[in-house]
Short mmCIF file of C-alpha atoms in Angstrom, two decimals:
data_model
loop_
_atom_site.label_atom_id
_atom_site.label_comp_id
_atom_site.label_asym_id
_atom_site.label_seq_id
_atom_site.Cartn_x
_atom_site.Cartn_y
_atom_site.Cartn_z
CA MET B 1 27.26 -1.51 -8.74
CA THR B 2 25.54 -5.34 -9.04
CA ARG B 3 20.97 -4.80 -9.71
CA PRO B 4 18.83 -7.65 -7.46
CA ALA B 5 17.74 -10.56 -9.57
CA GLN B 6 14.35 -8.79 -10.72
CA GLN B 7 11.59 -9.33 -9.43
CA ARG B 8 7.45 -10.33 -10.49
CA ALA B 9 4.37 -8.67 -9.14
CA PHE B 10 0.93 -9.04 -10.52
CA GLY B 11 -1.64 -5.66 -11.12
CA VAL B 12 -5.17 -5.95 -11.29
CA ALA B 13 -7.89 -2.95 -11.34
CA ALA B 14 -9.30 -1.73 -8.12
CA GLY B 15 -12.72 -3.22 -7.46
CA LEU B 16 -11.75 -6.77 -8.54
CA PRO B 17 -14.68 -8.40 -6.74
CA GLU B 18 -13.94 -9.37 -3.58
CA GLU B 19 -14.33 -13.57 -4.35
CA VAL B 20 -11.66 -13.08 -6.69
CA CYS B 21 -9.49 -11.47 -4.74
CA ALA B 22 -8.47 -13.94 -1.90
CA PRO B 23 -7.79 -17.18 -4.56
CA LEU B 24 -6.06 -14.31 -6.59
CA ALA B 25 -3.35 -13.19 -3.94
CA ALA B 26 -3.58 -16.98 -2.87
CA ALA B 27 -2.22 -18.30 -6.68
CA CYS B 28 0.06 -16.03 -6.69
CA GLU B 29 2.05 -16.31 -3.62
CA GLU B 30 2.52 -19.96 -4.49
CA SER B 31 3.34 -19.22 -8.09
CA GLY B 32 6.35 -16.93 -6.90
CA TYR B 33 5.43 -13.17 -7.69
CA THR B 34 6.68 -11.40 -4.75
CA SER B 35 4.06 -8.74 -4.51
CA ILE B 36 0.20 -7.52 -5.79
CA TRP B 37 -0.64 -4.56 -6.67
CA ALA B 38 -4.22 -2.65 -7.25
CA ASN B 39 -4.31 0.86 -8.70
CA ASP B 40 -7.12 3.37 -7.53
CA HIS B 41 -9.52 5.23 -9.23
CA PRO B 42 -12.65 7.68 -8.46
CA MET B 43 -15.28 4.21 -8.70
CA ALA B 44 -12.93 2.30 -6.10
CA LYS B 45 -9.73 3.05 -3.53
CA GLY B 46 -6.96 0.33 -4.41
CA LEU B 47 -6.40 0.52 -0.31
CA ASP B 48 -9.49 -1.88 -0.11
CA THR B 49 -8.48 -4.07 -3.01
CA LEU B 50 -5.45 -4.89 -0.75
CA ALA B 51 -7.52 -5.99 1.89
CA GLU B 52 -9.28 -8.02 0.23
CA PHE B 53 -6.13 -9.82 -1.29
CA ALA B 54 -4.63 -9.48 2.57
CA LYS B 55 -6.90 -11.77 3.46
CA GLY B 56 -5.96 -14.77 0.68
CA ALA B 57 -1.98 -14.79 1.90
CA GLU B 58 0.08 -13.83 4.50
CA GLY B 59 3.40 -13.03 3.35
CA ILE B 60 3.49 -11.74 -0.40
CA GLU B 61 4.01 -7.83 -0.98
CA LEU B 62 1.22 -5.43 -1.45
CA GLY B 63 1.18 -2.16 -3.05
CA VAL B 64 -1.35 0.43 -4.76
CA ALA B 65 -0.52 2.42 -7.80
CA VAL B 66 -0.86 4.91 -7.76
CA ILE B 67 -3.65 7.11 -5.88
CA ALA B 68 -3.41 10.50 -6.76
CA LEU B 69 -2.34 12.91 -4.70
CA ASP B 70 -4.34 15.99 -5.88
CA ARG B 71 -7.63 13.82 -5.25
CA GLN B 72 -6.72 12.18 -1.80
CA GLY B 73 -3.85 13.77 0.24
CA PRO B 74 -1.14 11.79 2.87
CA GLU B 75 -3.73 12.69 5.44
CA VAL B 76 -6.83 10.51 3.78
CA ILE B 77 -4.20 7.31 3.33
CA ALA B 78 -3.37 6.68 6.33
CA ALA B 79 -6.67 6.78 7.31
CA ASP B 80 -7.80 4.83 5.15
CA ILE B 81 -4.25 2.12 6.12
CA ALA B 82 -5.44 2.42 9.57
CA ARG B 83 -9.64 1.64 8.44
CA LEU B 84 -8.34 -1.12 6.73
CA GLY B 85 -5.53 -2.55 8.71
CA LEU B 86 -2.80 -3.38 6.40
CA ASP B 87 0.50 -4.20 7.82
CA PRO B 88 2.45 -1.40 6.78
CA SER B 89 5.16 -3.49 6.56
CA ARG B 90 3.60 -5.09 4.12
CA LEU B 91 2.57 -2.03 2.13
CA TRP B 92 4.14 -0.11 -1.11
CA ILE B 93 2.38 3.17 -1.27
CA GLY B 94 2.45 4.28 -4.96
CA VAL B 95 1.41 7.72 -5.72
CA GLY B 96 1.43 10.07 -8.09
CA ALA B 97 0.04 13.86 -9.30
CA GLY B 98 -3.61 13.27 -10.69
CA PHE B 99 -3.85 16.94 -12.49
CA SER B 100 -2.10 18.98 -10.78
CA LYS B 101 -1.05 22.15 -13.27
CA LYS B 102 2.61 21.51 -11.89
CA PRO B 103 3.50 18.44 -11.09
CA LEU B 104 6.92 18.12 -10.43
CA THR B 105 6.84 20.90 -7.92
CA PHE B 106 3.83 19.17 -6.40
CA MET B 107 5.36 15.50 -6.09
CA THR B 108 8.50 17.80 -4.04
CA GLU B 109 6.99 19.42 -2.16
CA GLN B 110 4.48 15.89 -0.94
CA ILE B 111 6.70 14.40 -0.14
CA GLY B 112 7.42 15.57 3.37
CA GLU B 113 3.88 15.29 3.98
CA LEU B 114 3.91 11.19 3.42
CA ARG B 115 7.05 10.63 5.33
CA ASP B 116 4.93 12.26 8.51
CA LYS B 117 2.46 10.60 7.39
CA LEU B 118 3.08 7.75 6.32
CA PRO B 119 6.03 6.81 8.37
CA GLY B 120 7.54 3.91 7.64
CA ILE B 121 5.64 2.42 4.44
CA ARG B 122 7.77 2.27 1.07
CA ILE B 123 6.48 5.58 -1.09
CA VAL B 124 6.91 4.96 -4.90
CA MET B 125 6.28 8.39 -7.60
CA ALA B 126 4.23 7.75 -10.49
CA ALA B 127 6.90 8.40 -13.35
CA MET B 128 7.09 9.17 -17.07
CA GLY B 129 9.15 11.68 -17.92
CA PRO B 130 12.69 12.47 -17.61
CA LYS B 131 12.48 15.43 -14.56
CA MET B 132 9.93 12.88 -12.65
CA CYS B 133 12.30 10.39 -12.71
CA ALA B 134 14.99 12.26 -11.68
CA LEU B 135 12.54 13.02 -8.52
CA ALA B 136 10.92 9.41 -7.85
CA GLY B 137 15.22 8.17 -7.93
CA SER B 138 16.26 11.00 -5.19
CA GLU B 139 13.49 11.10 -3.52
CA TYR B 140 11.02 8.32 -3.00
CA ASP B 141 11.04 5.26 -2.08
CA GLY B 142 11.04 4.11 -5.97
CA ALA B 143 9.95 4.79 -9.91
CA PHE B 144 6.84 3.22 -10.72
CA PHE B 145 6.36 3.50 -15.02
CA ASN B 146 3.67 2.44 -16.84
CA TRP B 147 2.40 1.99 -20.24
CA MET B 148 6.34 2.02 -21.89
CA THR B 149 7.82 -0.42 -24.40
CA PRO B 150 10.96 -2.18 -23.07
CA ASP B 151 13.13 0.37 -24.78
CA PHE B 152 11.60 2.97 -23.07
CA ALA B 153 11.48 1.53 -19.85
CA ALA B 154 15.70 1.18 -19.94
CA GLY B 155 15.82 4.94 -21.32
CA ALA B 156 13.90 5.78 -18.74
CA ARG B 157 15.66 4.02 -15.46
CA ILE B 158 18.98 6.27 -16.30
CA LYS B 159 17.15 8.92 -15.61
CA VAL B 160 15.49 7.68 -12.30
CA GLU B 161 20.22 6.28 -11.51
CA GLU B 162 20.45 9.77 -12.15
CA GLY B 163 18.11 11.22 -9.76
CA ALA B 164 20.13 9.02 -7.14
CA ALA B 165 23.57 9.53 -7.76
CA GLU B 166 23.20 13.57 -8.35
CA ALA B 167 20.91 12.85 -4.48
CA GLY B 168 24.71 10.32 -3.09
CA HIS B 169 22.15 7.29 -2.58
CA ALA B 170 21.61 3.83 -4.53
CA THR B 171 19.28 3.45 -6.88
CA PRO B 172 15.24 3.38 -5.29
CA PRO B 173 14.16 -0.67 -7.05
CA VAL B 174 12.07 1.05 -10.64
CA PHE B 175 8.17 -1.15 -10.94
CA GLY B 176 6.62 -1.81 -13.92
CA TYR B 177 2.93 -2.08 -14.77
CA VAL B 178 2.96 -4.13 -18.08
CA ARG B 179 0.02 -5.04 -19.67
CA THR B 180 -0.07 -8.53 -20.23
CA ALA B 181 -2.85 -10.92 -22.19
CA VAL B 182 -2.64 -14.30 -22.73
CA GLY B 183 -4.69 -16.46 -25.37
CA PRO B 184 -6.79 -16.56 -28.95
CA ASP B 185 -8.11 -12.69 -27.51
CA ALA B 186 -4.59 -11.07 -26.27
CA ALA B 187 -4.50 -8.12 -28.81
CA GLU B 188 -8.03 -7.27 -28.83
CA ARG B 189 -7.69 -7.08 -24.69
CA LEU B 190 -4.82 -4.94 -24.88
CA ALA B 191 -6.07 -2.92 -27.91
CA LYS B 192 -8.88 -1.83 -25.71
CA GLU B 193 -7.24 -1.70 -22.84
CA GLU B 194 -4.88 0.64 -24.81
CA SER B 195 -7.25 2.88 -26.24
CA PHE B 196 -8.76 4.13 -23.11
CA TYR B 197 -5.44 5.33 -21.72
CA ARG B 198 -3.80 7.03 -25.10
CA ASP B 199 -6.64 9.35 -24.83
CA LEU B 200 -7.80 10.30 -21.26
CA HIS B 201 -5.83 13.08 -20.52
CA ASP B 202 -2.66 15.63 -21.91
CA GLY B 203 0.09 13.42 -20.22
CA TYR B 204 -0.83 10.84 -21.13
CA ARG B 205 -1.56 11.77 -25.04
CA ASN B 206 2.29 13.45 -24.83
CA HIS B 207 3.53 10.10 -23.14
CA PHE B 208 2.43 7.53 -26.58
CA ALA B 209 3.19 10.37 -28.51
CA ARG B 210 7.16 10.01 -27.46
CA LEU B 211 6.66 6.86 -27.17
CA GLY B 212 5.50 6.32 -31.09
CA GLU B 213 4.33 3.04 -30.76
CA PRO B 214 1.44 0.96 -33.12
CA GLU B 215 -2.16 1.60 -30.88
CA GLY B 216 -2.71 -1.98 -29.38
CA THR B 217 1.58 -2.29 -29.49
CA VAL B 218 2.91 -1.59 -25.67
CA GLY B 219 2.59 -3.97 -22.81
CA VAL B 220 1.77 -7.77 -24.20
CA ALA B 221 -0.36 -9.66 -26.00
CA ALA B 222 1.01 -13.16 -26.16
CA SER B 223 -0.43 -16.81 -27.34
CA ASP B 224 0.35 -18.74 -24.94
CA SER B 225 2.70 -18.89 -21.73
CA ALA B 226 6.29 -19.12 -23.41
CA ASP B 227 5.51 -16.47 -25.80
CA CYS B 228 4.16 -13.95 -22.70
CA GLN B 229 7.17 -15.34 -20.43
CA GLN B 230 9.98 -14.63 -23.41
CA LYS B 231 7.88 -11.15 -24.47
CA LEU B 232 8.05 -10.04 -20.73
CA ALA B 233 12.36 -10.66 -20.45
CA ALA B 234 12.88 -7.68 -22.51
CA TYR B 235 11.49 -5.35 -19.92
CA GLU B 236 15.26 -5.94 -18.97
CA GLY B 237 14.93 -2.11 -17.89
CA LEU B 238 12.49 -2.90 -14.63
CA ASP B 239 13.41 -4.18 -11.61
CA VAL B 240 10.06 -5.41 -10.27
CA VAL B 241 7.84 -6.89 -13.75
CA VAL B 242 4.03 -5.67 -12.69
CA VAL B 243 1.89 -8.38 -14.76
CA ARG B 244 -0.70 -6.25 -14.86
CA GLY B 245 -3.27 -8.96 -16.17
CA LEU B 246 -6.09 -8.78 -18.61
CA ALA B 247 -8.45 -11.14 -17.89
CA SER B 248 -12.41 -11.76 -16.94
CA ALA B 249 -12.68 -10.09 -13.55
CA ARG B 250 -13.10 -14.44 -12.64
CA VAL B 251 -11.26 -16.01 -10.25
CA GLU B 252 -10.13 -18.70 -12.74
CA PRO B 253 -9.10 -16.81 -15.99
CA MET B 254 -7.43 -14.22 -13.17
CA VAL B 255 -5.68 -17.12 -12.10
CA GLU B 256 -4.41 -18.79 -15.36
CA LEU B 257 -3.50 -15.69 -16.92
CA ALA B 258 -1.14 -14.81 -13.29
CA ARG B 259 0.19 -18.14 -13.53
CA ALA B 260 1.10 -17.70 -17.46
CA ALA B 261 3.02 -15.06 -16.23
CA ALA B 262 4.19 -16.45 -12.80
CA PRO B 263 8.21 -15.76 -12.35
CA ALA B 264 10.05 -19.35 -13.61
#
């Protein structure tokens, strides 16, 4: 079966200043991105950032990846969507196991309540290891990868496909954050971001150990737009490359990065 054409999205850390969100969303929509994403963390809710994006662009889809379900359950997510007046038809909700002790079991059990509390909303699951990738393919509306090389992402995609095949349906879309910086300080920005995640918790420590890549090399550090485009193109295993922008949290540098990494 032929895969649909690859799409490109743009992503930021939740809590991006409000004055940056609307202009950035508008620029992303103008530049051909199909969706714009925020992560979610204890200091800022990704859905709040999506609400600010929605003020700047009416057509682009909105995604959060990922909400840790051990910290915010489906009922809380549903209440936040209602509070913010977000259009469910535009949403992608990415969820993950957080610090749950048995993540595979936990995420298997969560899908029923997620469907019940978030009817009609597309739900994607954070996946790194093979069993989680298979579960995302079999039970969720997509898989969301993080901190992967192009080759590792291609291998993980196979597990998503296998899970979908076992469940008897087509492979759902595979998304992935690709940390991206452009300019003379690109390598420094990527290394700083990666260093934080490498030792964040055992899940990430084990994941980076499996990758076996030198520190500061997982993602895209590009000299200019042409270099950026070439490096992003290597992520053939993803259906949606989510460019996770590493730039100062101001309008000009964020928009400049988004345009440099925009789909052709």
